[in-house]
């Protein structure tokens, strides 16, 4: 089981944490949402509990609640910047079987 960051995503996490001034890494979870079933929830990880799985890529931690691990196992997060107005994390999740048309939710 693993969740990984590309080098670009790890650098973005590093920059975000430095700007914020604290945090342990990136938190990736899922919630029931949308027409397809699940949505990603990305936040700062300020603590790590026994209910979390922790992965590390390029020196940055990704904290995943164990209850979300089934939906995101194998996911690679990339950070892309296509223009000044279009940038963000992209999720390359091999478990996704379908996604809604707007890209807000997915099915595994």
Short mmCIF file of C-alpha atoms in Angstrom, two decimals:
data_model
loop_
_atom_site.label_atom_id
_atom_site.label_comp_id
_atom_site.label_asym_id
_atom_site.label_seq_id
_atom_site.Cartn_x
_atom_site.Cartn_y
_atom_site.Cartn_z
CA UNK A 1 0.00 0.00 0.00
CA UNK A 2 1.30 3.42 -0.90
CA UNK A 3 0.37 6.96 -1.81
CA UNK A 4 3.14 8.89 -3.51
CA UNK A 5 3.99 12.43 -4.57
CA UNK A 6 5.78 13.40 -7.73
CA UNK A 7 8.79 15.64 -7.27
CA UNK A 8 6.66 18.63 -8.34
CA UNK A 9 3.93 17.79 -5.80
CA UNK A 10 6.48 17.31 -3.02
CA UNK A 11 7.99 20.71 -3.78
CA UNK A 12 4.52 22.29 -3.64
CA UNK A 13 3.83 20.67 -0.26
CA UNK A 14 7.22 21.87 1.01
CA UNK A 15 6.44 25.43 -0.17
CA UNK A 16 2.93 25.41 1.32
CA UNK A 17 4.16 24.17 4.69
CA UNK A 18 6.98 26.73 4.78
CA UNK A 19 4.58 29.55 3.95
CA UNK A 20 2.14 28.32 6.60
CA UNK A 21 4.92 28.02 9.17
CA UNK A 22 3.95 24.62 10.58
CA UNK A 23 2.54 21.21 9.68
CA UNK A 24 3.77 17.66 9.26
CA UNK A 25 2.79 17.11 5.65
CA UNK A 26 -0.16 16.74 3.33
CA UNK A 27 -3.33 14.97 4.46
CA UNK A 28 -5.26 13.06 1.79
CA UNK A 29 -8.66 11.66 2.65
CA UNK A 30 -11.92 10.84 0.90
CA UNK A 31 -15.53 11.65 1.67
CA UNK A 32 -18.80 10.39 0.27
CA UNK A 33 -19.81 13.02 -2.25
CA UNK A 34 -21.12 13.82 -5.71
CA UNK A 35 -22.83 11.67 -8.25
CA UNK A 36 -20.00 9.12 -8.57
CA UNK A 37 -19.43 8.26 -4.90
CA UNK A 38 -16.24 9.75 -3.40
CA UNK A 39 -14.36 13.03 -3.46
CA UNK A 40 -10.79 13.77 -2.45
CA UNK A 41 -10.18 15.94 0.61
CA UNK A 42 -6.75 17.60 0.75
CA UNK A 43 -5.59 19.46 3.84
CA UNK A 44 -2.58 20.07 6.03
CA UNK A 45 -1.55 17.25 8.35
CA UNK A 46 -0.96 18.77 11.77
CA UNK A 47 -0.95 15.47 13.65
CA UNK A 48 -0.53 11.78 13.02
CA UNK A 49 -2.69 9.29 14.91
CA UNK A 50 -2.85 5.50 15.12
CA UNK A 51 -5.74 5.71 12.63
CA UNK A 52 -3.43 7.17 9.94
CA UNK A 53 -1.10 5.60 7.41
CA UNK A 54 1.99 7.70 6.61
CA UNK A 55 3.92 7.65 3.34
CA UNK A 56 6.91 9.73 2.30
CA UNK A 57 8.05 10.97 -1.10
CA UNK A 58 10.94 13.34 -1.78
CA UNK A 59 11.16 14.16 1.93
CA UNK A 60 7.46 15.07 2.32
CA UNK A 61 4.88 13.11 4.29
CA UNK A 62 1.44 12.13 3.01
CA UNK A 63 -0.93 11.24 5.85
CA UNK A 64 -3.96 9.13 4.91
CA UNK A 65 -6.69 8.13 7.37
CA UNK A 66 -6.87 4.35 7.27
CA UNK A 67 -10.62 4.56 6.49
CA UNK A 68 -9.74 6.33 3.19
CA UNK A 69 -6.84 4.05 2.27
CA UNK A 70 -9.01 1.59 0.34
CA UNK A 71 -10.06 4.35 -2.09
CA UNK A 72 -6.62 5.97 -2.55
CA UNK A 73 -4.13 3.11 -2.32
CA UNK A 74 -1.74 3.36 -5.27
CA UNK A 75 -2.51 7.02 -5.96
CA UNK A 76 0.20 9.34 -7.21
CA UNK A 77 -0.34 13.06 -6.64
CA UNK A 78 1.18 15.43 -9.13
CA UNK A 79 1.20 19.22 -9.05
CA UNK A 80 0.69 20.88 -12.40
CA UNK A 81 0.80 24.52 -13.32
CA UNK A 82 -0.58 25.07 -16.81
CA UNK A 83 -0.99 28.84 -16.52
CA UNK A 84 -1.24 31.62 -13.94
CA UNK A 85 -4.90 30.77 -13.41
CA UNK A 86 -4.81 27.00 -13.81
CA UNK A 87 -2.76 25.05 -11.28
CA UNK A 88 -3.33 22.35 -8.71
CA UNK A 89 -2.95 18.77 -7.64
CA UNK A 90 -3.82 15.99 -10.06
CA UNK A 91 -4.71 12.55 -8.75
CA UNK A 92 -3.50 9.51 -10.68
CA UNK A 93 -5.51 6.82 -8.94
CA UNK A 94 -5.40 3.34 -10.52
CA UNK A 95 -8.48 2.29 -8.54
CA UNK A 96 -10.83 4.80 -10.18
CA UNK A 97 -13.36 2.99 -12.35
CA UNK A 98 -15.50 6.02 -13.22
CA UNK A 99 -15.73 9.74 -12.52
CA UNK A 100 -18.50 12.27 -12.83
CA UNK A 101 -18.46 14.64 -15.79
CA UNK A 102 -17.34 17.63 -13.73
CA UNK A 103 -14.45 15.70 -12.16
CA UNK A 104 -15.61 16.33 -8.59
CA UNK A 105 -16.22 12.70 -7.59
CA UNK A 106 -15.13 9.18 -8.50
CA UNK A 107 -16.04 5.52 -8.11
CA UNK A 108 -13.66 2.72 -7.15
#
